[in-house]
Amino acid sequence: IAAYVLEGARDGRSVTDLMEAGRAVLTREDVMEGVPEMIGTVAVEATFPDGTKLVTLHQPIP
């Protein structure tokens, strides 16, 4: 998820776009049982063309 956000920031995508798209990177089927409940938030500090910003994904594995 973090690598996806960092790459998206380098590609010029917006924070809002990455916050939404980042939730589709992994599904419950991609991870072990119980992991989605353990990870409530993922925060990634990424460098965008207009500076460094914090991208926060709530419930990143729906």
PDB file of C-alpha atoms in Angstrom:
ATOM      1  CA  ILE A   1       0.000   0.000   0.000  1.00  0.00           C
ATOM      2  CA  ALA A   2       2.803   2.398   0.921  1.00  0.00           C
ATOM      3  CA  ALA A   3       4.699   1.664  -2.299  1.00  0.00           C
ATOM      4  CA  TYR A   4       1.515   2.266  -4.307  1.00  0.00           C
ATOM      5  CA  VAL A   5       0.994   5.659  -2.650  1.00  0.00           C
ATOM      6  CA  LEU A   6       4.636   6.699  -3.103  1.00  0.00           C
ATOM      7  CA  GLU A   7       4.619   5.729  -6.777  1.00  0.00           C
ATOM      8  CA  GLY A   8       1.323   7.534  -7.337  1.00  0.00           C
ATOM      9  CA  ALA A   9       2.706  10.695  -5.740  1.00  0.00           C
ATOM     10  CA  ARG A  10       5.749  10.569  -8.020  1.00  0.00           C
ATOM     11  CA  ASP A  11       3.407  10.151 -10.996  1.00  0.00           C
ATOM     12  CA  GLY A  12       1.585  13.358 -10.041  1.00  0.00           C
ATOM     13  CA  ARG A  13      -1.672  11.900  -8.714  1.00  0.00           C
ATOM     14  CA  SER A  14      -3.583  13.906  -6.104  1.00  0.00           C
ATOM     15  CA  VAL A  15      -3.768  13.141  -2.385  1.00  0.00           C
ATOM     16  CA  THR A  16      -7.527  12.609  -2.619  1.00  0.00           C
ATOM     17  CA  ASP A  17      -7.135  10.218  -5.541  1.00  0.00           C
ATOM     18  CA  LEU A  18      -4.516   8.182  -3.686  1.00  0.00           C
ATOM     19  CA  MET A  19      -6.630   8.071  -0.524  1.00  0.00           C
ATOM     20  CA  GLU A  20      -9.461   6.505  -2.519  1.00  0.00           C
ATOM     21  CA  ALA A  21      -7.396   4.274  -4.814  1.00  0.00           C
ATOM     22  CA  GLY A  22      -5.167   3.049  -1.992  1.00  0.00           C
ATOM     23  CA  ARG A  23      -8.114   1.236  -0.457  1.00  0.00           C
ATOM     24  CA  ALA A  24      -8.360  -0.982  -3.546  1.00  0.00           C
ATOM     25  CA  VAL A  25      -4.757  -2.223  -3.525  1.00  0.00           C
ATOM     26  CA  LEU A  26      -5.434  -5.168  -1.198  1.00  0.00           C
ATOM     27  CA  THR A  27      -8.589  -7.142  -0.489  1.00  0.00           C
ATOM     28  CA  ARG A  28      -9.419  -9.461   2.409  1.00  0.00           C
ATOM     29  CA  GLU A  29      -8.582 -12.396   0.142  1.00  0.00           C
ATOM     30  CA  ASP A  30      -5.016 -11.062  -0.308  1.00  0.00           C
ATOM     31  CA  VAL A  31      -4.111 -11.117   3.394  1.00  0.00           C
ATOM     32  CA  MET A  32      -4.252 -13.519   6.325  1.00  0.00           C
ATOM     33  CA  GLU A  33      -7.366 -13.765   8.464  1.00  0.00           C
ATOM     34  CA  GLY A  34      -7.582 -10.980  11.038  1.00  0.00           C
ATOM     35  CA  VAL A  35      -5.188  -8.598   9.288  1.00  0.00           C
ATOM     36  CA  PRO A  36      -7.850  -6.166   7.986  1.00  0.00           C
ATOM     37  CA  GLU A  37      -9.125  -5.692  11.543  1.00  0.00           C
ATOM     38  CA  MET A  38      -5.600  -5.073  12.869  1.00  0.00           C
ATOM     39  CA  ILE A  39      -4.758  -2.329  10.366  1.00  0.00           C
ATOM     40  CA  GLY A  40      -7.104   0.572  10.976  1.00  0.00           C
ATOM     41  CA  THR A  41      -4.977   3.283   9.399  1.00  0.00           C
ATOM     42  CA  VAL A  42      -1.999   3.527   7.065  1.00  0.00           C
ATOM     43  CA  ALA A  43      -0.197   6.874   6.883  1.00  0.00           C
ATOM     44  CA  VAL A  44       2.404   7.549   4.191  1.00  0.00           C
ATOM     45  CA  GLU A  45       4.446  10.734   3.875  1.00  0.00           C
ATOM     46  CA  ALA A  46       4.945  11.209   0.141  1.00  0.00           C
ATOM     47  CA  THR A  47       6.649  13.801  -2.023  1.00  0.00           C
ATOM     48  CA  PHE A  48       4.323  15.375  -4.569  1.00  0.00           C
ATOM     49  CA  PRO A  49       5.267  17.890  -7.281  1.00  0.00           C
ATOM     50  CA  ASP A  50       4.108  20.688  -4.938  1.00  0.00           C
ATOM     51  CA  GLY A  51       5.761  19.364  -1.766  1.00  0.00           C
ATOM     52  CA  THR A  52       5.601  16.657   0.887  1.00  0.00           C
ATOM     53  CA  LYS A  53       2.165  15.605   2.146  1.00  0.00           C
ATOM     54  CA  LEU A  54       0.737  12.980   4.456  1.00  0.00           C
ATOM     55  CA  VAL A  55      -1.624  10.522   2.771  1.00  0.00           C
ATOM     56  CA  THR A  56      -3.817   8.759   5.338  1.00  0.00           C
ATOM     57  CA  LEU A  57      -5.877   5.714   4.434  1.00  0.00           C
ATOM     58  CA  HIS A  58      -8.562   4.671   6.934  1.00  0.00           C
ATOM     59  CA  GLN A  59      -9.533   0.987   6.813  1.00  0.00           C
ATOM     60  CA  PRO A  60      -7.113   0.344   3.913  1.00  0.00           C
ATOM     61  CA  ILE A  61      -8.182  -3.282   3.514  1.00  0.00           C
ATOM     62  CA  PRO A  62     -11.970  -3.227   3.124  1.00  0.00           C
TER      63      PRO A  62
END
